[in-house]
mmCIF file with all atom_site columns, C-alpha atoms in Angstrom:
data_model
loop_
_atom_site.group_PDB
_atom_site.id
_atom_site.type_symbol
_atom_site.label_atom_id
_atom_site.label_alt_id
_atom_site.label_comp_id
_atom_site.label_asym_id
_atom_site.label_entity_id
_atom_site.label_seq_id
_atom_site.pdbx_PDB_ins_code
_atom_site.Cartn_x
_atom_site.Cartn_y
_atom_site.Cartn_z
_atom_site.occupancy
_atom_site.B_iso_or_equiv
_atom_site.pdbx_formal_charge
_atom_site.auth_seq_id
_atom_site.auth_comp_id
_atom_site.auth_asym_id
_atom_site.auth_atom_id
_atom_site.pdbx_PDB_model_num
ATOM 1   C CA . MET A 1 1   ? 19.616  -18.696 -2.745  1.00 93.00 ? 25  MET A CA 1
ATOM 2   C CA . GLU A 1 2   ? 20.800  -15.137 -2.912  1.00 97.00 ? 26  GLU A CA 1
ATOM 3   C CA . GLN A 1 3   ? 21.688  -14.812 -6.040  1.00 97.00 ? 27  GLN A CA 1
ATOM 4   C CA . THR A 1 4   ? 23.618  -10.780 -7.520  1.00 98.00 ? 28  THR A CA 1
ATOM 5   C CA . ILE A 1 5   ? 22.355  -8.173  -10.274 1.00 98.00 ? 29  ILE A CA 1
ATOM 6   C CA . HIS A 1 6   ? 22.642  -5.218  -11.703 1.00 98.00 ? 30  HIS A CA 1
ATOM 7   C CA . LEU A 1 7   ? 20.841  -1.925  -12.091 1.00 98.00 ? 31  LEU A CA 1
ATOM 8   C CA . THR A 1 8   ? 20.816  1.153   -12.995 1.00 98.00 ? 32  THR A CA 1
ATOM 9   C CA . VAL A 1 9   ? 18.487  3.212   -10.573 1.00 98.00 ? 33  VAL A CA 1
ATOM 10  C CA . ASN A 1 10  ? 18.548  7.320   -11.051 1.00 98.00 ? 34  ASN A CA 1
ATOM 11  C CA . GLY A 1 11  ? 21.329  6.886   -12.709 1.00 97.00 ? 35  GLY A CA 1
ATOM 12  C CA . LYS A 1 12  ? 23.218  5.257   -10.282 1.00 98.00 ? 36  LYS A CA 1
ATOM 13  C CA . LYS A 1 13  ? 25.006  1.806   -10.797 1.00 98.00 ? 37  LYS A CA 1
ATOM 14  C CA . HIS A 1 14  ? 24.381  -1.112  -8.046  1.00 98.00 ? 38  HIS A CA 1
ATOM 15  C CA . GLU A 1 15  ? 25.237  -4.253  -7.479  1.00 98.00 ? 39  GLU A CA 1
ATOM 16  C CA . LEU A 1 16  ? 22.410  -6.429  -5.347  1.00 98.00 ? 40  LEU A CA 1
ATOM 17  C CA . GLN A 1 17  ? 21.705  -9.582  -3.686  1.00 98.00 ? 41  GLN A CA 1
ATOM 18  C CA . VAL A 1 18  ? 17.926  -10.954 -4.207  1.00 98.00 ? 42  VAL A CA 1
ATOM 19  C CA . MET A 1 19  ? 16.097  -13.779 -3.269  1.00 97.00 ? 43  MET A CA 1
ATOM 20  C CA . PRO A 1 20  ? 14.872  -14.949 -6.614  1.00 97.00 ? 44  PRO A CA 1
ATOM 21  C CA . HIS A 1 21  ? 11.124  -14.002 -5.356  1.00 97.00 ? 45  HIS A CA 1
ATOM 22  C CA . SER A 1 22  ? 11.879  -10.461 -4.618  1.00 98.00 ? 46  SER A CA 1
ATOM 23  C CA . THR A 1 23  ? 10.069  -8.209  -6.346  1.00 98.00 ? 47  THR A CA 1
ATOM 24  C CA . LEU A 1 24  ? 11.605  -4.309  -8.431  1.00 98.00 ? 48  LEU A CA 1
ATOM 25  C CA . LEU A 1 25  ? 9.695   -2.902  -5.713  1.00 98.00 ? 49  LEU A CA 1
ATOM 26  C CA . ASP A 1 26  ? 10.489  -4.436  -2.475  1.00 97.00 ? 50  ASP A CA 1
ATOM 27  C CA . VAL A 1 27  ? 14.341  -4.072  -4.140  1.00 98.00 ? 51  VAL A CA 1
ATOM 28  C CA . LEU A 1 28  ? 13.619  -0.739  -4.621  1.00 98.00 ? 52  LEU A CA 1
ATOM 29  C CA . ARG A 1 29  ? 12.286  -0.151  -1.385  1.00 98.00 ? 53  ARG A CA 1
ATOM 30  C CA . ASP A 1 30  ? 13.946  -1.788  0.794   1.00 97.00 ? 54  ASP A CA 1
ATOM 31  C CA . GLN A 1 31  ? 17.547  -2.255  -0.656  1.00 98.00 ? 55  GLN A CA 1
ATOM 32  C CA . LEU A 1 32  ? 17.644  1.181   -2.017  1.00 98.00 ? 56  LEU A CA 1
ATOM 33  C CA . GLY A 1 33  ? 15.398  2.937   0.452   1.00 98.00 ? 57  GLY A CA 1
ATOM 34  C CA . LEU A 1 34  ? 13.387  4.753   -2.619  1.00 98.00 ? 58  LEU A CA 1
ATOM 35  C CA . THR A 1 35  ? 10.545  4.980   -0.597  1.00 95.00 ? 59  THR A CA 1
ATOM 36  C CA . SER A 1 36  ? 8.130   6.672   -3.298  1.00 95.00 ? 60  SER A CA 1
ATOM 37  C CA . VAL A 1 37  ? 8.017   3.693   -4.611  1.00 96.00 ? 61  VAL A CA 1
ATOM 38  C CA . ARG A 1 38  ? 5.183   2.932   -2.821  1.00 95.00 ? 62  ARG A CA 1
ATOM 39  C CA . ARG A 1 39  ? 3.856   -0.490  -1.488  1.00 94.00 ? 63  ARG A CA 1
ATOM 40  C CA . SER A 1 40  ? -0.233  -0.402  -2.328  1.00 91.00 ? 64  SER A CA 1
ATOM 41  C CA . CYS A 1 41  ? -2.184  -3.942  -3.616  1.00 89.00 ? 65  CYS A CA 1
ATOM 42  C CA . GLY A 1 42  ? 0.638   -5.944  -5.149  1.00 88.00 ? 66  GLY A CA 1
ATOM 43  C CA . GLU A 1 43  ? -1.150  -6.471  -7.964  1.00 91.00 ? 67  GLU A CA 1
ATOM 44  C CA . GLY A 1 44  ? -0.748  -4.406  -10.291 1.00 89.00 ? 68  GLY A CA 1
ATOM 45  C CA . ALA A 1 45  ? -4.117  -3.083  -10.399 1.00 90.00 ? 69  ALA A CA 1
ATOM 46  C CA . CYS A 1 46  ? -4.242  0.963   -8.471  1.00 93.00 ? 70  CYS A CA 1
ATOM 47  C CA . GLY A 1 47  ? -0.480  2.590   -9.873  1.00 94.00 ? 71  GLY A CA 1
ATOM 48  C CA . ALA A 1 48  ? 1.142   2.921   -6.850  1.00 95.00 ? 72  ALA A CA 1
ATOM 49  C CA . CYS A 1 49  ? 4.665   0.910   -7.460  1.00 97.00 ? 73  CYS A CA 1
ATOM 50  C CA . THR A 1 50  ? 4.859   1.997   -11.012 1.00 98.00 ? 74  THR A CA 1
ATOM 51  C CA . ILE A 1 51  ? 8.236   3.400   -12.143 1.00 98.00 ? 75  ILE A CA 1
ATOM 52  C CA . LEU A 1 52  ? 10.575  2.957   -15.394 1.00 98.00 ? 76  LEU A CA 1
ATOM 53  C CA . LEU A 1 53  ? 12.282  0.517   -16.543 1.00 98.00 ? 77  LEU A CA 1
ATOM 54  C CA . ASN A 1 54  ? 13.811  1.870   -19.573 1.00 98.00 ? 78  ASN A CA 1
ATOM 55  C CA . ASN A 1 55  ? 12.248  3.832   -19.910 1.00 96.00 ? 79  ASN A CA 1
ATOM 56  C CA . GLU A 1 56  ? 8.828   2.587   -20.096 1.00 97.00 ? 80  GLU A CA 1
ATOM 57  C CA . PRO A 1 57  ? 6.425   2.636   -16.823 1.00 97.00 ? 81  PRO A CA 1
ATOM 58  C CA . VAL A 1 58  ? 5.682   -0.248  -15.117 1.00 98.00 ? 82  VAL A CA 1
ATOM 59  C CA . ASN A 1 59  ? 3.897   -1.212  -12.164 1.00 98.00 ? 83  ASN A CA 1
ATOM 60  C CA . SER A 1 60  ? 7.085   -2.621  -10.160 1.00 98.00 ? 84  SER A CA 1
ATOM 61  C CA . CYS A 1 61  ? 4.701   -5.391  -7.798  1.00 98.00 ? 85  CYS A CA 1
ATOM 62  C CA . LEU A 1 62  ? 4.857   -6.902  -10.831 1.00 98.00 ? 86  LEU A CA 1
ATOM 63  C CA . VAL A 1 63  ? 8.740   -7.493  -11.783 1.00 98.00 ? 87  VAL A CA 1
ATOM 64  C CA . LEU A 1 64  ? 10.758  -9.961  -10.712 1.00 98.00 ? 88  LEU A CA 1
ATOM 65  C CA . ALA A 1 65  ? 13.936  -8.489  -9.980  1.00 98.00 ? 89  ALA A CA 1
ATOM 66  C CA . VAL A 1 66  ? 15.886  -10.921 -11.125 1.00 98.00 ? 90  VAL A CA 1
ATOM 67  C CA . SER A 1 67  ? 14.491  -9.960  -14.524 1.00 98.00 ? 91  SER A CA 1
ATOM 68  C CA . VAL A 1 68  ? 15.797  -7.705  -14.871 1.00 98.00 ? 92  VAL A CA 1
ATOM 69  C CA . SER A 1 69  ? 19.398  -7.187  -14.465 1.00 97.00 ? 93  SER A CA 1
ATOM 70  C CA . GLY A 1 70  ? 21.108  -5.003  -16.703 1.00 98.00 ? 94  GLY A CA 1
ATOM 71  C CA . ASP A 1 71  ? 18.164  -2.445  -16.648 1.00 98.00 ? 95  ASP A CA 1
ATOM 72  C CA . GLU A 1 72  ? 17.725  1.093   -16.101 1.00 98.00 ? 96  GLU A CA 1
ATOM 73  C CA . VAL A 1 73  ? 14.636  2.760   -13.820 1.00 98.00 ? 97  VAL A CA 1
ATOM 74  C CA . LEU A 1 74  ? 14.157  5.949   -13.093 1.00 98.00 ? 98  LEU A CA 1
ATOM 75  C CA . THR A 1 75  ? 12.047  6.575   -10.519 1.00 98.00 ? 99  THR A CA 1
ATOM 76  C CA . SER A 1 76  ? 10.613  10.418  -9.111  1.00 96.00 ? 100 SER A CA 1
ATOM 77  C CA . GLU A 1 77  ? 13.350  10.534  -6.798  1.00 96.00 ? 101 GLU A CA 1
ATOM 78  C CA . GLY A 1 78  ? 15.106  10.640  -10.177 1.00 97.00 ? 102 GLY A CA 1
ATOM 79  C CA . LEU A 1 79  ? 13.723  13.364  -11.101 1.00 95.00 ? 103 LEU A CA 1
ATOM 80  C CA . LEU A 1 80  ? 14.949  15.658  -8.320  1.00 94.00 ? 104 LEU A CA 1
ATOM 81  C CA . SER A 1 81  ? 18.409  17.881  -9.166  1.00 91.00 ? 105 SER A CA 1
ATOM 82  C CA . GLY A 1 82  ? 19.895  18.535  -5.493  1.00 89.00 ? 106 GLY A CA 1
ATOM 83  C CA . GLU A 1 83  ? 16.810  20.247  -3.663  1.00 87.00 ? 107 GLU A CA 1
ATOM 84  C CA . GLU A 1 84  ? 15.275  21.039  -7.077  1.00 91.00 ? 108 GLU A CA 1
ATOM 85  C CA . VAL A 1 85  ? 12.776  20.123  -8.168  1.00 93.00 ? 109 VAL A CA 1
ATOM 86  C CA . HIS A 1 86  ? 11.537  18.409  -11.891 1.00 96.00 ? 110 HIS A CA 1
ATOM 87  C CA . PRO A 1 87  ? 9.259   21.328  -13.558 1.00 96.00 ? 111 PRO A CA 1
ATOM 88  C CA . LEU A 1 88  ? 6.857   18.280  -13.753 1.00 97.00 ? 112 LEU A CA 1
ATOM 89  C CA . MET A 1 89  ? 6.252   17.549  -10.193 1.00 96.00 ? 113 MET A CA 1
ATOM 90  C CA . GLN A 1 90  ? 6.656   21.547  -9.592  1.00 96.00 ? 114 GLN A CA 1
ATOM 91  C CA . SER A 1 91  ? 3.066   21.400  -12.324 1.00 97.00 ? 115 SER A CA 1
ATOM 92  C CA . PHE A 1 92  ? 1.804   18.726  -9.652  1.00 95.00 ? 116 PHE A CA 1
ATOM 93  C CA . VAL A 1 93  ? 2.088   21.929  -6.655  1.00 95.00 ? 117 VAL A CA 1
ATOM 94  C CA . ASP A 1 94  ? 0.690   24.573  -8.834  1.00 96.00 ? 118 ASP A CA 1
ATOM 95  C CA . ASN A 1 95  ? -1.700  22.978  -10.196 1.00 95.00 ? 119 ASN A CA 1
ATOM 96  C CA . HIS A 1 96  ? -2.537  20.799  -7.098  1.00 92.00 ? 120 HIS A CA 1
ATOM 97  C CA . GLY A 1 97  ? -2.385  17.815  -9.151  1.00 92.00 ? 121 GLY A CA 1
ATOM 98  C CA . PHE A 1 98  ? -2.062  15.948  -5.474  1.00 85.00 ? 122 PHE A CA 1
ATOM 99  C CA . GLN A 1 99  ? -3.931  15.415  -2.445  1.00 83.00 ? 123 GLN A CA 1
ATOM 100 C CA . CYS A 1 100 ? -2.496  13.552  -0.097  1.00 84.00 ? 124 CYS A CA 1
ATOM 101 C CA . GLY A 1 101 ? 0.431   12.403  -2.527  1.00 84.00 ? 125 GLY A CA 1
ATOM 102 C CA . TYR A 1 102 ? 0.267   8.360   -1.625  1.00 87.00 ? 126 TYR A CA 1
ATOM 103 C CA . CYS A 1 103 ? -0.672  7.327   -5.585  1.00 90.00 ? 127 CYS A CA 1
ATOM 104 C CA . THR A 1 104 ? 1.640   10.501  -6.860  1.00 93.00 ? 128 THR A CA 1
ATOM 105 C CA . SER A 1 105 ? 5.193   8.771   -7.259  1.00 94.00 ? 129 SER A CA 1
ATOM 106 C CA . GLY A 1 106 ? 3.723   5.800   -9.595  1.00 96.00 ? 130 GLY A CA 1
ATOM 107 C CA . ILE A 1 107 ? 1.198   9.299   -11.916 1.00 96.00 ? 131 ILE A CA 1
ATOM 108 C CA . LEU A 1 108 ? 4.829   11.481  -11.819 1.00 97.00 ? 132 LEU A CA 1
ATOM 109 C CA . MET A 1 109 ? 5.719   8.469   -13.363 1.00 98.00 ? 133 MET A CA 1
ATOM 110 C CA . THR A 1 110 ? 3.645   8.015   -15.982 1.00 96.00 ? 134 THR A CA 1
ATOM 111 C CA . SER A 1 111 ? 3.031   11.489  -17.090 1.00 96.00 ? 135 SER A CA 1
ATOM 112 C CA . TYR A 1 112 ? 7.014   11.963  -17.476 1.00 97.00 ? 136 TYR A CA 1
ATOM 113 C CA . SER A 1 113 ? 6.870   9.410   -19.855 1.00 96.00 ? 137 SER A CA 1
ATOM 114 C CA . ILE A 1 114 ? 3.693   10.107  -21.887 1.00 95.00 ? 138 ILE A CA 1
ATOM 115 C CA . ILE A 1 115 ? 5.359   13.470  -22.083 1.00 96.00 ? 139 ILE A CA 1
ATOM 116 C CA . ASN A 1 116 ? 8.666   12.564  -23.199 1.00 94.00 ? 140 ASN A CA 1
ATOM 117 C CA . GLU A 1 117 ? 6.912   10.191  -26.116 1.00 91.00 ? 141 GLU A CA 1
ATOM 118 C CA . ASN A 1 118 ? 4.883   13.232  -26.981 1.00 78.00 ? 142 ASN A CA 1
ATOM 119 C CA . LYS A 1 119 ? 1.963   11.282  -26.184 1.00 72.00 ? 143 LYS A CA 1
ATOM 120 C CA . SER A 1 120 ? -1.446  13.238  -27.168 1.00 74.00 ? 144 SER A CA 1
ATOM 121 C CA . LEU A 1 121 ? -2.219  14.953  -24.435 1.00 91.00 ? 145 LEU A CA 1
ATOM 122 C CA . ASP A 1 122 ? -6.294  16.163  -24.224 1.00 93.00 ? 146 ASP A CA 1
ATOM 123 C CA . ASN A 1 123 ? -7.958  15.177  -21.591 1.00 93.00 ? 147 ASN A CA 1
ATOM 124 C CA . ALA A 1 124 ? -9.263  12.609  -23.397 1.00 93.00 ? 148 ALA A CA 1
ATOM 125 C CA . GLY A 1 125 ? -5.338  10.783  -24.392 1.00 92.00 ? 149 GLY A CA 1
ATOM 126 C CA . VAL A 1 126 ? -3.610  11.977  -20.906 1.00 94.00 ? 150 VAL A CA 1
ATOM 127 C CA . ARG A 1 127 ? -7.329  10.339  -18.938 1.00 92.00 ? 151 ARG A CA 1
ATOM 128 C CA . LYS A 1 128 ? -6.149  6.743   -21.339 1.00 92.00 ? 152 LYS A CA 1
ATOM 129 C CA . SER A 1 129 ? -2.703  7.454   -20.409 1.00 92.00 ? 153 SER A CA 1
ATOM 130 C CA . MET A 1 130 ? -3.647  7.268   -16.620 1.00 92.00 ? 154 MET A CA 1
ATOM 131 C CA . GLU A 1 131 ? -5.445  3.631   -16.690 1.00 92.00 ? 155 GLU A CA 1
ATOM 132 C CA . GLY A 1 132 ? -4.118  1.238   -14.252 1.00 90.00 ? 156 GLY A CA 1
ATOM 133 C CA . HIS A 1 133 ? -3.223  4.075   -11.874 1.00 91.00 ? 157 HIS A CA 1
ATOM 134 C CA . MET A 1 134 ? -6.187  4.934   -8.339  1.00 89.00 ? 158 MET A CA 1
ATOM 135 C CA . CYS A 1 135 ? -6.630  8.146   -6.894  1.00 85.00 ? 159 CYS A CA 1
ATOM 136 C CA . ARG A 1 136 ? -10.005 8.489   -4.464  1.00 81.00 ? 160 ARG A CA 1
ATOM 137 C CA . CYS A 1 137 ? -8.523  12.310  -3.866  1.00 81.00 ? 161 CYS A CA 1
ATOM 138 C CA . THR A 1 138 ? -8.831  14.358  -6.825  1.00 71.00 ? 162 THR A CA 1
ATOM 139 C CA . GLY A 1 139 ? -11.300 13.088  -9.259  1.00 70.00 ? 163 GLY A CA 1
ATOM 140 C CA . TYR A 1 140 ? -8.288  13.757  -11.280 1.00 87.00 ? 164 TYR A CA 1
ATOM 141 C CA . VAL A 1 141 ? -8.981  16.961  -12.689 1.00 93.00 ? 165 VAL A CA 1
ATOM 142 C CA . ASN A 1 142 ? -6.229  18.452  -11.452 1.00 93.00 ? 166 ASN A CA 1
ATOM 143 C CA . ILE A 1 143 ? -4.129  15.570  -12.881 1.00 94.00 ? 167 ILE A CA 1
ATOM 144 C CA . VAL A 1 144 ? -4.681  16.479  -17.027 1.00 95.00 ? 168 VAL A CA 1
ATOM 145 C CA . ARG A 1 145 ? -3.921  19.828  -15.915 1.00 96.00 ? 169 ARG A CA 1
ATOM 146 C CA . SER A 1 146 ? -0.732  19.460  -14.515 1.00 96.00 ? 170 SER A CA 1
ATOM 147 C CA . VAL A 1 147 ? 0.508   17.118  -17.255 1.00 96.00 ? 171 VAL A CA 1
ATOM 148 C CA . GLN A 1 148 ? -1.007  19.834  -20.048 1.00 96.00 ? 172 GLN A CA 1
ATOM 149 C CA . ALA A 1 149 ? 0.955   21.998  -18.263 1.00 96.00 ? 173 ALA A CA 1
ATOM 150 C CA . ALA A 1 150 ? 4.146   20.388  -17.126 1.00 96.00 ? 174 ALA A CA 1
ATOM 151 C CA . LYS A 1 151 ? 4.002   19.420  -21.318 1.00 95.00 ? 175 LYS A CA 1
ATOM 152 C CA . LYS A 1 152 ? 4.020   23.437  -22.459 1.00 94.00 ? 176 LYS A CA 1
ATOM 153 C CA . GLU A 1 153 ? 6.832   23.872  -19.668 1.00 93.00 ? 177 GLU A CA 1
ATOM 154 C CA . LYS A 1 154 ? 9.247   20.747  -21.523 1.00 94.00 ? 178 LYS A CA 1
ATOM 155 C CA . ASP A 1 155 ? 7.857   22.484  -25.123 1.00 92.00 ? 179 ASP A CA 1
ATOM 156 C CA . ALA A 1 156 ? 9.513   26.160  -23.628 1.00 92.00 ? 180 ALA A CA 1
ATOM 157 C CA . GLY A 1 157 ? 12.643  24.796  -23.077 1.00 92.00 ? 181 GLY A CA 1
ATOM 158 C CA . ASN A 1 158 ? 11.565  24.300  -19.438 1.00 89.00 ? 182 ASN A CA 1
ATOM 159 C CA . TRP A 1 159 ? 12.781  20.744  -18.925 1.00 88.00 ? 183 TRP A CA 1
ATOM 160 C CA . TRP A 1 160 ? 15.667  18.043  -18.066 1.00 80.00 ? 184 TRP A CA 1
#
């Protein structure tokens, strides 16, 4: 039997009917059409489905939607302002922080979180924060460079 949940996703409030076994990933992709949230391993091992739940990065494939009613979700679609990309996204473009792009949205969300939390952003700090994300294309060098460049943009006041 479906249950009613309330979520704020990318700043918009939603009332949704979900099955008790539906994951947050299922709801975001299938009910709200947010395709940046990738369906991949289904076990929380790859990080492709990472979103921010109440400002914390989580694997949405491991979260039951009914358990987060009333919470706030941010996906990479929420980093857009109309057709304008967020400075973090631009940093990934400018620094070649992605190749195929499959893992990028999850990595963007973790990057957004660590930059906003002012966590250590030296090479080791960024790499440690990216544990749980699998990227088979880049070797992470350009991901680290992208995160560090985005942090400089934030520090310079070029962040929204």
